[in-house]
mmCIF file of C-alpha atoms and ligand atoms in Angstrom:
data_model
loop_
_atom_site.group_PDB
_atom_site.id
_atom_site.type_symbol
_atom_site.label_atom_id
_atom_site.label_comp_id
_atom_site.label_asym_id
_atom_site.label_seq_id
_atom_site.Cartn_x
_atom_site.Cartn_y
_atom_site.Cartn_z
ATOM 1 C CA UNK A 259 0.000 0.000 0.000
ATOM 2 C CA UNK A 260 1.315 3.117 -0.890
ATOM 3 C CA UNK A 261 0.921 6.636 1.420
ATOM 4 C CA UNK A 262 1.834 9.940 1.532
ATOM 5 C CA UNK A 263 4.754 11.348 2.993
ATOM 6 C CA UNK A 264 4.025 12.396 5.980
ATOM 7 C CA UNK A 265 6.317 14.669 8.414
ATOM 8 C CA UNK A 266 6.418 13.557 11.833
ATOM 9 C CA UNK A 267 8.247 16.742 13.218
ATOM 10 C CA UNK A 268 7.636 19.353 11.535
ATOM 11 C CA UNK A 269 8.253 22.028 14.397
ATOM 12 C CA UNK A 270 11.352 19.935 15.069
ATOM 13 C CA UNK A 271 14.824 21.475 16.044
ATOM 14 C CA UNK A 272 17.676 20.656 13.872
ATOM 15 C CA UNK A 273 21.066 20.374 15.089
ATOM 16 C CA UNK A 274 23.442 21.745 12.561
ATOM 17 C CA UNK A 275 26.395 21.531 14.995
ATOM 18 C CA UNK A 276 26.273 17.776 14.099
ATOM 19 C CA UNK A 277 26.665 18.238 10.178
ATOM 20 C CA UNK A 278 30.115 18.251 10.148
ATOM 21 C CA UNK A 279 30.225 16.039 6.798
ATOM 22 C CA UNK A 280 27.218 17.444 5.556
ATOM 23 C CA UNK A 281 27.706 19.347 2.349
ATOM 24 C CA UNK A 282 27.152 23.712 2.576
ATOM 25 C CA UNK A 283 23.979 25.157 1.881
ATOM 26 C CA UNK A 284 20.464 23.909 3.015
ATOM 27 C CA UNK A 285 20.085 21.492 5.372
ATOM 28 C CA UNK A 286 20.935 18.767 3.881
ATOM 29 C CA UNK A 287 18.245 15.707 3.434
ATOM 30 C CA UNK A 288 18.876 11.532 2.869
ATOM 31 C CA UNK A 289 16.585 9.044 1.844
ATOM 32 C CA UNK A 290 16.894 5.752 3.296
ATOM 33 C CA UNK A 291 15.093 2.529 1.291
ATOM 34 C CA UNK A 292 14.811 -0.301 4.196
ATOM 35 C CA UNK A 293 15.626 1.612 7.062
ATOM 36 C CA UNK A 294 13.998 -0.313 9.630
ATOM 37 C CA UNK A 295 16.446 -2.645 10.155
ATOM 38 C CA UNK A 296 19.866 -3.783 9.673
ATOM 39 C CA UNK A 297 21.916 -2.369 7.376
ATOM 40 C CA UNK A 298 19.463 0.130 6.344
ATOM 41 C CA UNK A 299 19.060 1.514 10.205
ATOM 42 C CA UNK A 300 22.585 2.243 10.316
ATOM 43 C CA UNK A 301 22.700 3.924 7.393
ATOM 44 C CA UNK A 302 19.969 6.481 8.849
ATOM 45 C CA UNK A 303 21.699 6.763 12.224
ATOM 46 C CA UNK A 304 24.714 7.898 10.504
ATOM 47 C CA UNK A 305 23.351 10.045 8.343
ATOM 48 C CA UNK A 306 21.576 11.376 11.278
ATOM 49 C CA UNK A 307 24.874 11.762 13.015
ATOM 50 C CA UNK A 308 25.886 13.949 10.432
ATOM 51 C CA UNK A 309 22.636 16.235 10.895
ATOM 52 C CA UNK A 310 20.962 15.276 7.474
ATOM 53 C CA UNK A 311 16.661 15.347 7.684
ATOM 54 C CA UNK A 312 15.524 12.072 6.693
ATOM 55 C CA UNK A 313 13.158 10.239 4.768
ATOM 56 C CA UNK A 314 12.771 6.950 5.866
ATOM 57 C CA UNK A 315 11.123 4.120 3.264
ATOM 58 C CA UNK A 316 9.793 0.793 3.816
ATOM 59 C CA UNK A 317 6.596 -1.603 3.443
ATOM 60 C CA UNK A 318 5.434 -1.296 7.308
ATOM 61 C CA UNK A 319 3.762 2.063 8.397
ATOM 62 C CA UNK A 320 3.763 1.356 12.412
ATOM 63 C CA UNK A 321 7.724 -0.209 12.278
ATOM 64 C CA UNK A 322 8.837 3.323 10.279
ATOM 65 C CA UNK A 323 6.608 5.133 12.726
ATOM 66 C CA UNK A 324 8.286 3.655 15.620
ATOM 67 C CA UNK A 325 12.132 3.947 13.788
ATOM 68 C CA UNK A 326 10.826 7.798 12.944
ATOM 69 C CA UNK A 327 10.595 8.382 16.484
ATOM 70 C CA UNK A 328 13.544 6.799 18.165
ATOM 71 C CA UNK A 329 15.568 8.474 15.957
ATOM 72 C CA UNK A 330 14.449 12.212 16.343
ATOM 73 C CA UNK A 331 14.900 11.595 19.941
ATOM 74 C CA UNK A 332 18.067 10.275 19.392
ATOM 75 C CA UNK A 333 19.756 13.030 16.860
ATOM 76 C CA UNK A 334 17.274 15.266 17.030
ATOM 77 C CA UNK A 335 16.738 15.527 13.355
ATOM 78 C CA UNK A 336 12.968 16.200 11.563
ATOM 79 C CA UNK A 337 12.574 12.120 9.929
ATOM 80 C CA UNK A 338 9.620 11.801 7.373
ATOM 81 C CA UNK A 339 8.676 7.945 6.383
ATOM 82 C CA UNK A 340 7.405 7.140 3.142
ATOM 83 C CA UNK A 341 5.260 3.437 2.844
ATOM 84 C CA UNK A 342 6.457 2.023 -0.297
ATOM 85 C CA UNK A 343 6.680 -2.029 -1.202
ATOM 86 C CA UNK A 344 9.515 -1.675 -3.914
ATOM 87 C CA UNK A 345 8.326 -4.979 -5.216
ATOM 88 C CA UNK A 346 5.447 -3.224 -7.106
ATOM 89 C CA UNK A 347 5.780 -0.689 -9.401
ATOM 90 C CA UNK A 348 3.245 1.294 -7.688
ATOM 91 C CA UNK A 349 5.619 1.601 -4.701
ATOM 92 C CA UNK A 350 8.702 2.124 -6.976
ATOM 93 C CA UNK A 351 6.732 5.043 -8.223
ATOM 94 C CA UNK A 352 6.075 5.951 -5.018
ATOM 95 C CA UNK A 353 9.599 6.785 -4.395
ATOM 96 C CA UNK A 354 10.791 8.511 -7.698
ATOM 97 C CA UNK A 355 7.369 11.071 -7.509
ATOM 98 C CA UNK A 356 9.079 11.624 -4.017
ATOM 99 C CA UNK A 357 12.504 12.222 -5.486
ATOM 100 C CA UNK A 358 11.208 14.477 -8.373
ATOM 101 C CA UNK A 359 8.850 16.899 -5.972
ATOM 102 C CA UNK A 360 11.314 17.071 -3.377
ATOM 103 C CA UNK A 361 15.519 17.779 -2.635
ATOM 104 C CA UNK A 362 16.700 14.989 -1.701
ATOM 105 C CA UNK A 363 20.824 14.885 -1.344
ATOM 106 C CA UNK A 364 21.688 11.754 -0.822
ATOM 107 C CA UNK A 365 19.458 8.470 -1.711
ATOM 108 C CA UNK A 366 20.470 4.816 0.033
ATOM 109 C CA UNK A 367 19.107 2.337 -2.431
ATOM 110 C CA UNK A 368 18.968 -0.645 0.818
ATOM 111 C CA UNK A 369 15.839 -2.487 0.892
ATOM 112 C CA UNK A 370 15.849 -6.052 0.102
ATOM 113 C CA UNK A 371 15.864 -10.006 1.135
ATOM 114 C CA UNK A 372 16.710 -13.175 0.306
ATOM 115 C CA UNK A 373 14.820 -16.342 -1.334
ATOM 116 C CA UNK A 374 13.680 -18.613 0.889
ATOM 117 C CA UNK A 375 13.817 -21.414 -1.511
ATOM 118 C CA UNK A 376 15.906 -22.592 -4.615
ATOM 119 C CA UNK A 377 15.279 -20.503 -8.277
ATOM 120 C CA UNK A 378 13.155 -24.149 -9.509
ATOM 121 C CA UNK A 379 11.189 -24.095 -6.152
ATOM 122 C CA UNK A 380 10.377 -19.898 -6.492
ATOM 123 C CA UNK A 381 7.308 -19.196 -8.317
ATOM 124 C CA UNK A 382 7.892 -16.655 -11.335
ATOM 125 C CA UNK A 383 5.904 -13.905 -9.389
ATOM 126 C CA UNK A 384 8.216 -13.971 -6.563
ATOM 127 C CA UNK A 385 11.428 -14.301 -9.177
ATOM 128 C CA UNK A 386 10.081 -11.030 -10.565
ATOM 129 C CA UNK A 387 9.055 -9.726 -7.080
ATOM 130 C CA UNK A 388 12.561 -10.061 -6.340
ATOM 131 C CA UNK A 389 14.227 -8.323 -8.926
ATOM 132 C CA UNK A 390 12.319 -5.445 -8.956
ATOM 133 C CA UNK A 391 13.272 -4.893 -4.841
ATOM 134 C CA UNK A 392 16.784 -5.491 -5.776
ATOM 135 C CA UNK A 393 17.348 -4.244 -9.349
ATOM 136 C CA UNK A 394 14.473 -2.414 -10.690
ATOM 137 C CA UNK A 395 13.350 -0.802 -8.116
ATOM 138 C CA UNK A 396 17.286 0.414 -7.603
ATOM 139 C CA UNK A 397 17.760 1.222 -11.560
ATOM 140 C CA UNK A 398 14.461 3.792 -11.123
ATOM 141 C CA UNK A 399 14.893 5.514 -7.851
ATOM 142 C CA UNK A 400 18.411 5.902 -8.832
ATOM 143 C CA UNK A 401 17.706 7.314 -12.188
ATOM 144 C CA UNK A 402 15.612 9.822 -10.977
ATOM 145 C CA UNK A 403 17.679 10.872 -8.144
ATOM 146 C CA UNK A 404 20.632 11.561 -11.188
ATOM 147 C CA UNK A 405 18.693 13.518 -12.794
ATOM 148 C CA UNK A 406 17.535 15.826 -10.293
ATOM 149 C CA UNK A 407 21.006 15.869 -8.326
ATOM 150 C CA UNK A 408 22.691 16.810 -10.993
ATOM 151 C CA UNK A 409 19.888 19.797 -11.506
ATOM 152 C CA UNK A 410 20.724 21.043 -8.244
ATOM 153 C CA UNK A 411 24.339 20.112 -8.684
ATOM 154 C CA UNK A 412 24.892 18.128 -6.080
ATOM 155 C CA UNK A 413 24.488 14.547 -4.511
ATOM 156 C CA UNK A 414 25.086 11.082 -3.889
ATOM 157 C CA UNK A 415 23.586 7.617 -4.708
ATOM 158 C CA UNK A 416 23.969 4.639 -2.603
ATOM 159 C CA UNK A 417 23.520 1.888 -3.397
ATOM 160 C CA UNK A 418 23.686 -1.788 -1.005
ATOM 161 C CA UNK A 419 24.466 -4.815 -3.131
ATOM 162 C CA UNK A 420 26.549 -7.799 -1.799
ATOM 163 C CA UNK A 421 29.484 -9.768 -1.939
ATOM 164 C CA UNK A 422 27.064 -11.906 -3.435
ATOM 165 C CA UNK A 423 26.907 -9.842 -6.566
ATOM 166 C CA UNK A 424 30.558 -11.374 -7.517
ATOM 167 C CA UNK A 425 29.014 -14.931 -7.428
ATOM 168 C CA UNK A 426 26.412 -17.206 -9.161
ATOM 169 C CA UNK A 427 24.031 -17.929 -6.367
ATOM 170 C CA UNK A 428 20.798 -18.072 -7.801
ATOM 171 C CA UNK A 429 18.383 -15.568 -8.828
ATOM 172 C CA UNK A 430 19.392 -13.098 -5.493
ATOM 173 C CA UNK A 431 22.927 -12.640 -7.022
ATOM 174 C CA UNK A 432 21.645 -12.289 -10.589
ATOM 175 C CA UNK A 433 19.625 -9.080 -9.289
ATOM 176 C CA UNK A 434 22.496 -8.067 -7.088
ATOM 177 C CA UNK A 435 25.020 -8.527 -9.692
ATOM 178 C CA UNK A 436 22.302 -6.427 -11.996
ATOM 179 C CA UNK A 437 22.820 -3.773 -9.748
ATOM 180 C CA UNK A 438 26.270 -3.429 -8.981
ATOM 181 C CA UNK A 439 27.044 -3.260 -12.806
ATOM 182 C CA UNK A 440 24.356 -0.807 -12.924
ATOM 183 C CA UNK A 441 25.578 1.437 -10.564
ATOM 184 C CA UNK A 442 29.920 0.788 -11.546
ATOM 185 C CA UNK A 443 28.557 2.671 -15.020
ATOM 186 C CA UNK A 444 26.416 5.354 -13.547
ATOM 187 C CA UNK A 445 29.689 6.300 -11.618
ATOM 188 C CA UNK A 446 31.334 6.526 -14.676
ATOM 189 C CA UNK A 447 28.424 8.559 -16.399
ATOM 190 C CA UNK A 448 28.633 10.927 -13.352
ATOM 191 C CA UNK A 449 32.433 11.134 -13.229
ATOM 192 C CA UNK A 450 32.419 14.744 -14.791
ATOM 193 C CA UNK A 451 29.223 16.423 -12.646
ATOM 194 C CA UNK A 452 29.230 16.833 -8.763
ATOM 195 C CA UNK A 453 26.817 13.486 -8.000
ATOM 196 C CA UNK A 454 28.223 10.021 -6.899
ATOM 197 C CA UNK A 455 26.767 6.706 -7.339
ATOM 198 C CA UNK A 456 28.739 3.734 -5.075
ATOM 199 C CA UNK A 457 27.619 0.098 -5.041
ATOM 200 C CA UNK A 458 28.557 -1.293 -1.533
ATOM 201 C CA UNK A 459 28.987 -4.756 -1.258
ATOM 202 C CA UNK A 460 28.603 -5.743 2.449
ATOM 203 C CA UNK A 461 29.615 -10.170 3.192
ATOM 204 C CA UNK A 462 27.603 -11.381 6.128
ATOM 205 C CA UNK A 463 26.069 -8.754 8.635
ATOM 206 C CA UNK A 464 24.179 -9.476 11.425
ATOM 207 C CA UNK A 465 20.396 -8.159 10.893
ATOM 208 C CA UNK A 466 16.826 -9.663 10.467
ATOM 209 C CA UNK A 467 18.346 -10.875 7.004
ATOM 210 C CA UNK A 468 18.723 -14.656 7.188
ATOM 211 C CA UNK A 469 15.742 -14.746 9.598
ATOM 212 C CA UNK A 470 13.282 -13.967 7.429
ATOM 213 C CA UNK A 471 15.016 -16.586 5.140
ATOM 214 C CA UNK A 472 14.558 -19.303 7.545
ATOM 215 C CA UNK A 473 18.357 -19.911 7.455
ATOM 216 C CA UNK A 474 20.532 -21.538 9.863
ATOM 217 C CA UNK A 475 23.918 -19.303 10.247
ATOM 218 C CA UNK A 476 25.096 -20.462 13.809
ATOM 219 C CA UNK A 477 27.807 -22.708 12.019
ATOM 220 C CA UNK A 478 29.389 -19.149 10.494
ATOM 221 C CA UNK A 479 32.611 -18.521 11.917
ATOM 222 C CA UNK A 480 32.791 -15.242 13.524
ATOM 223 C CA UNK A 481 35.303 -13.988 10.978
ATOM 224 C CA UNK A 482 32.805 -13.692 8.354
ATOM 225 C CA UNK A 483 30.653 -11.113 9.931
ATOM 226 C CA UNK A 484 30.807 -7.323 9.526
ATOM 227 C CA UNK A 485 28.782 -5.266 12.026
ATOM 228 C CA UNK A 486 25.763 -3.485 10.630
ATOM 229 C CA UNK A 487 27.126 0.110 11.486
ATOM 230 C CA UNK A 488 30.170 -0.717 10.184
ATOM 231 C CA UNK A 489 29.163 -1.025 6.371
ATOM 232 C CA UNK A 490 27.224 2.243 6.715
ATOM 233 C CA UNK A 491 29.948 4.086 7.926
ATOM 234 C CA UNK A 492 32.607 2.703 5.453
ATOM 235 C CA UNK A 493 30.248 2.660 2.585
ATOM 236 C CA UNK A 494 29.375 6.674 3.352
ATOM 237 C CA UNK A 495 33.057 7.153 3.324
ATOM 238 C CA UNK A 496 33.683 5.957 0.380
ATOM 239 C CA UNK A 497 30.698 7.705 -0.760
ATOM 240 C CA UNK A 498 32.031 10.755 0.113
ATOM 241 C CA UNK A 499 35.237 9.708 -1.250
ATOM 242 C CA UNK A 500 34.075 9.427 -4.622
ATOM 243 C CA UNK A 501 34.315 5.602 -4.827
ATOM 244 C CA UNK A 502 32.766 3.533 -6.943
ATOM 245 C CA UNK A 503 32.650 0.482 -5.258
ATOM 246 C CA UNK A 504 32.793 0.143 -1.859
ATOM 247 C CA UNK A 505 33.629 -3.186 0.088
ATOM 248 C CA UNK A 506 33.451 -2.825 4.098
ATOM 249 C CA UNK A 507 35.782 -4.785 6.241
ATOM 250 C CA UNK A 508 39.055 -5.972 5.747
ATOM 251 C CA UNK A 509 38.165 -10.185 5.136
ATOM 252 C CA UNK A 510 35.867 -8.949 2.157
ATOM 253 C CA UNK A 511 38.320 -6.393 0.838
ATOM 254 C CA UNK A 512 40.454 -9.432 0.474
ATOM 255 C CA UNK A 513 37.771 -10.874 -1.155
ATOM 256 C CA UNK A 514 37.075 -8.822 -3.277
ATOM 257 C CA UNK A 515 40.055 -8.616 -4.805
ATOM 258 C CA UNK A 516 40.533 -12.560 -4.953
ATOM 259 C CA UNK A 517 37.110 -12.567 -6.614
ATOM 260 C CA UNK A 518 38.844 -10.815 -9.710
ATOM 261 C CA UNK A 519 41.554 -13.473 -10.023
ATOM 262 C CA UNK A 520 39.287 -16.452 -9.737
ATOM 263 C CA UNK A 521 38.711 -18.533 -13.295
ATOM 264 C CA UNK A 522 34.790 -18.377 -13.781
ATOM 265 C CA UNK A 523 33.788 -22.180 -13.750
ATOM 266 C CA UNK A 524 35.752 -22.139 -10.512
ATOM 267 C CA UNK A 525 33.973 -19.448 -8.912
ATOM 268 C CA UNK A 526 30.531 -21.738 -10.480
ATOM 269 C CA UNK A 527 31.786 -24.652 -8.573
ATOM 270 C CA UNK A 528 32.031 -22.529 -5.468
ATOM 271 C CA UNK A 529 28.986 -21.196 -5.833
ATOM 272 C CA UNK A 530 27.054 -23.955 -6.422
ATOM 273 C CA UNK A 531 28.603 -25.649 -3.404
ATOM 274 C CA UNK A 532 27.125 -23.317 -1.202
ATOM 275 C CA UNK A 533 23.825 -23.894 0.241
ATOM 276 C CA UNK A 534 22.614 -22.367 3.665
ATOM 277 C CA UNK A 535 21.141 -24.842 6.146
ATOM 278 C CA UNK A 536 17.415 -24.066 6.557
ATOM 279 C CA UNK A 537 15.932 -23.719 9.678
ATOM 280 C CA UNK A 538 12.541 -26.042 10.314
ATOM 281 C CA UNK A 539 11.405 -23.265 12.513
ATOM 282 C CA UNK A 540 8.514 -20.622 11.409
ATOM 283 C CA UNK A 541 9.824 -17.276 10.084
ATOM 284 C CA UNK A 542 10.151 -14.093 12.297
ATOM 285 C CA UNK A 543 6.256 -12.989 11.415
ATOM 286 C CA UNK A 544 5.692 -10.245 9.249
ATOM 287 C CA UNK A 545 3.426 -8.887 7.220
ATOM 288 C CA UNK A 546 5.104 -10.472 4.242
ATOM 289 C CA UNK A 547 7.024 -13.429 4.939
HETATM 290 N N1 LIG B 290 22.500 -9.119 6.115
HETATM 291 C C1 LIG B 290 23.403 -9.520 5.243
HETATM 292 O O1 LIG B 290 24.184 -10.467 5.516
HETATM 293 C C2 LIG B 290 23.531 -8.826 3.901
HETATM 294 C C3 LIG B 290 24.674 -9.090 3.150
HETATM 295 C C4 LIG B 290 24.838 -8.458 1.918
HETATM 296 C C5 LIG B 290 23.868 -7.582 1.459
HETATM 297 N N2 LIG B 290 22.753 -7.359 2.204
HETATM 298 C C6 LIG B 290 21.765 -6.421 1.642
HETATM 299 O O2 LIG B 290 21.600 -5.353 2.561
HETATM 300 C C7 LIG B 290 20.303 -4.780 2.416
HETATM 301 C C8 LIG B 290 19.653 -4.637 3.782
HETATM 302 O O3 LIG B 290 19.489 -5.936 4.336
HETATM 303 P P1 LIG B 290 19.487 -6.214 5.910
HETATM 304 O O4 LIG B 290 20.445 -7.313 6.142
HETATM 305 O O5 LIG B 290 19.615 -4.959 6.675
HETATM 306 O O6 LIG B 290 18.010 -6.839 6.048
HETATM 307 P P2 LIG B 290 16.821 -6.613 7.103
HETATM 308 O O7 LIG B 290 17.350 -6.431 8.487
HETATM 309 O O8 LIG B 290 15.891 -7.760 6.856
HETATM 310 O O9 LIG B 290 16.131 -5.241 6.625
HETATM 311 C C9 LIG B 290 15.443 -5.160 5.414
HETATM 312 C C10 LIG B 290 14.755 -3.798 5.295
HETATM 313 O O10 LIG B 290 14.186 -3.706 3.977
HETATM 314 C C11 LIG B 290 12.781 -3.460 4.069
HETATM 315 N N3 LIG B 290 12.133 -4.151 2.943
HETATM 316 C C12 LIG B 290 12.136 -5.489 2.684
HETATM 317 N N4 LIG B 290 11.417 -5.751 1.577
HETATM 318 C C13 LIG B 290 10.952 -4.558 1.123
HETATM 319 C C14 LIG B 290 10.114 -4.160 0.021
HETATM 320 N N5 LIG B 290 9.563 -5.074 -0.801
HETATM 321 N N6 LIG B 290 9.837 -2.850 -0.151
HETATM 322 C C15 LIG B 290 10.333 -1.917 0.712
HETATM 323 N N7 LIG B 290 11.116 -2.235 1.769
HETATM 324 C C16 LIG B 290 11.416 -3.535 1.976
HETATM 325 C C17 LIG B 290 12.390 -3.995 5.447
HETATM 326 O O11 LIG B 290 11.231 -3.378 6.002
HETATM 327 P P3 LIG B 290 9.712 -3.960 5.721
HETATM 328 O O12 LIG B 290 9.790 -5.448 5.901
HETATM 329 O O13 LIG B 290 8.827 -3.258 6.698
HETATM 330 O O14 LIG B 290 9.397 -3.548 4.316
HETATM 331 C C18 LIG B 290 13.623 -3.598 6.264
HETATM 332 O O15 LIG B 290 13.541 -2.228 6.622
HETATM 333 C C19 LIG B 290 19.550 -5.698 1.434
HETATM 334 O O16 LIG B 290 19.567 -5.135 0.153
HETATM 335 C C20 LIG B 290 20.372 -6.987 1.462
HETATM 336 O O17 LIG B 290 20.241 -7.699 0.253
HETATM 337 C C21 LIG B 290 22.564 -7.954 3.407
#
């Protein structure tokens, strides 16, 4: 279901003392795709941190109410959410008639999930319903945001993909890998105006993530995880840096580049050898799972 924008605080106080990396002019504002949890959540507290206004997007109206609030009392920043399911194009639209009425400076493309079963075992609705969360629904709200960024001339696009992007894990890394492509040219078409676009490609992170997926990840050793707050504040960095491609953590920057050396069919044969464990327990509950 799509709604309105609506501001939660609009007689709120901002604190411009806290946008040190927050570029001149206006007060600066970020939209945040996801940014309930996880990855997303960090990625609006640092941008809070920083003293930008946000607009917070995602499917469930009382969860972004409830984010909205914690973190104006937190940073003391005005935070508008936006319902949007980025798996329709309704909601897609949603987003980009956001993006083309209002400034927005910076745009975190984060929303997503995972399959909860093999491609062959996925009905074609939910193959499509997943690439338009991950891909599509990036490719628009990203194109849109170019456009008007580089009207205003400034901005940045980020966008959250995954070390799964560099491998051939089913229909999740197709879209991922769709993405991160995606967004390594619209760097380069950006290179000579004052707007960004950087793919991050976070490895495992601790969120709601593999719950919804009904996976099993207690076998993970503990050097595979990156913390949640972690890839948002690398990933801005590098933003800010001008990077195209942005790979938090030092274990993934390693392989990263090892990624790049790796003969195809071998990096096949890895992939295919992967397979979470699935849990036999129910799915966290929620509204779409
Ligand atoms: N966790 C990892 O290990 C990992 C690794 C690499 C990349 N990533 C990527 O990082 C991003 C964030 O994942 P996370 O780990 O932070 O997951 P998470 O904790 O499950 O958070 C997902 C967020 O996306 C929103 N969302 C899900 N489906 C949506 C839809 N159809 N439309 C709009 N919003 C939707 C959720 O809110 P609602 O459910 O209310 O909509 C929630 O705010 C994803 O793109 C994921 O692919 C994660």
């Amino acid at each position: 279901m799509d709604r309105s924008p609506h501001s939660r605080t609009s007689d709120a106080v901002s604190h411009p003392g806290r946008a040190a990396h927050a570029p001149e002019g206006p007060v600066p504002v970020a939209l945040v795709t996801g940014a309930t949890s996880g990855i997303g959540l960090e990625f609006a507290r640092a941008l809070a941190a920083d003293g930008y206004h946000l607009v917070l997007v995602a499917r469930t109206l009382a969860r972004l109410e409830e984010t909205a609030e914690v973190l104006e009392d937190e940073y003391g920043v005005p935070v508008r959410v936006l319902t949007a399911d980025l798996a329709a194009e309704s909601g897609i639209r949603t987003v980009t008639g956001f993006l083309d009425r209002e400034r927005v400076d910076v745009v975190v493309n984060n929303a997503g999930y995972g399959l909860k079963h093999s491609v062959l075992r996925t009905g074609p609705a939910d193959l499509v319903a997943l690439d338009r969360v991950l891909n599509s629904a990036v490719q628009q709200i990203s194109w849109h945001a170019a456009h008007r960024m580089i009207e205003r001339g400034r901005g940045g696009i980020v966008n959250v993909v995954s070390m799964a992007a560099l491998t051939t894990m089913g229909a999740y890394a197709a879209a991922k890998s769709a993405a991160l492509v995606f967004t390594e040219n619209l760097a380069a078409e950006l290179a000579d105006t004052p707007v960004t676009a950087t793919a991050v490609l976070p490895g495992f992170v601790r969120t709601e993530f593999h719950d919804r997926m009904r996976v099993d990840m207690s076998t993970m050793p503990a050097i595979a995880w990156v913390a949640a707050h972690q890839v948002a504040r690398e990933g801005l960095a590098d933003a800010r840096a001008g990077k195209a491609v942005s790979v938090p953590g030092l274990q993934y920057k390693l392989a990263y580049l090892l990624a790049q050396a790796v003969p195809r069919p071998l990096l096949r044969g890895l992939s295919n050898g992967f397979r979470f464990r699935r849990l036999r327990r129910p799915a966290r509950p929620g509204p779409h799972s």
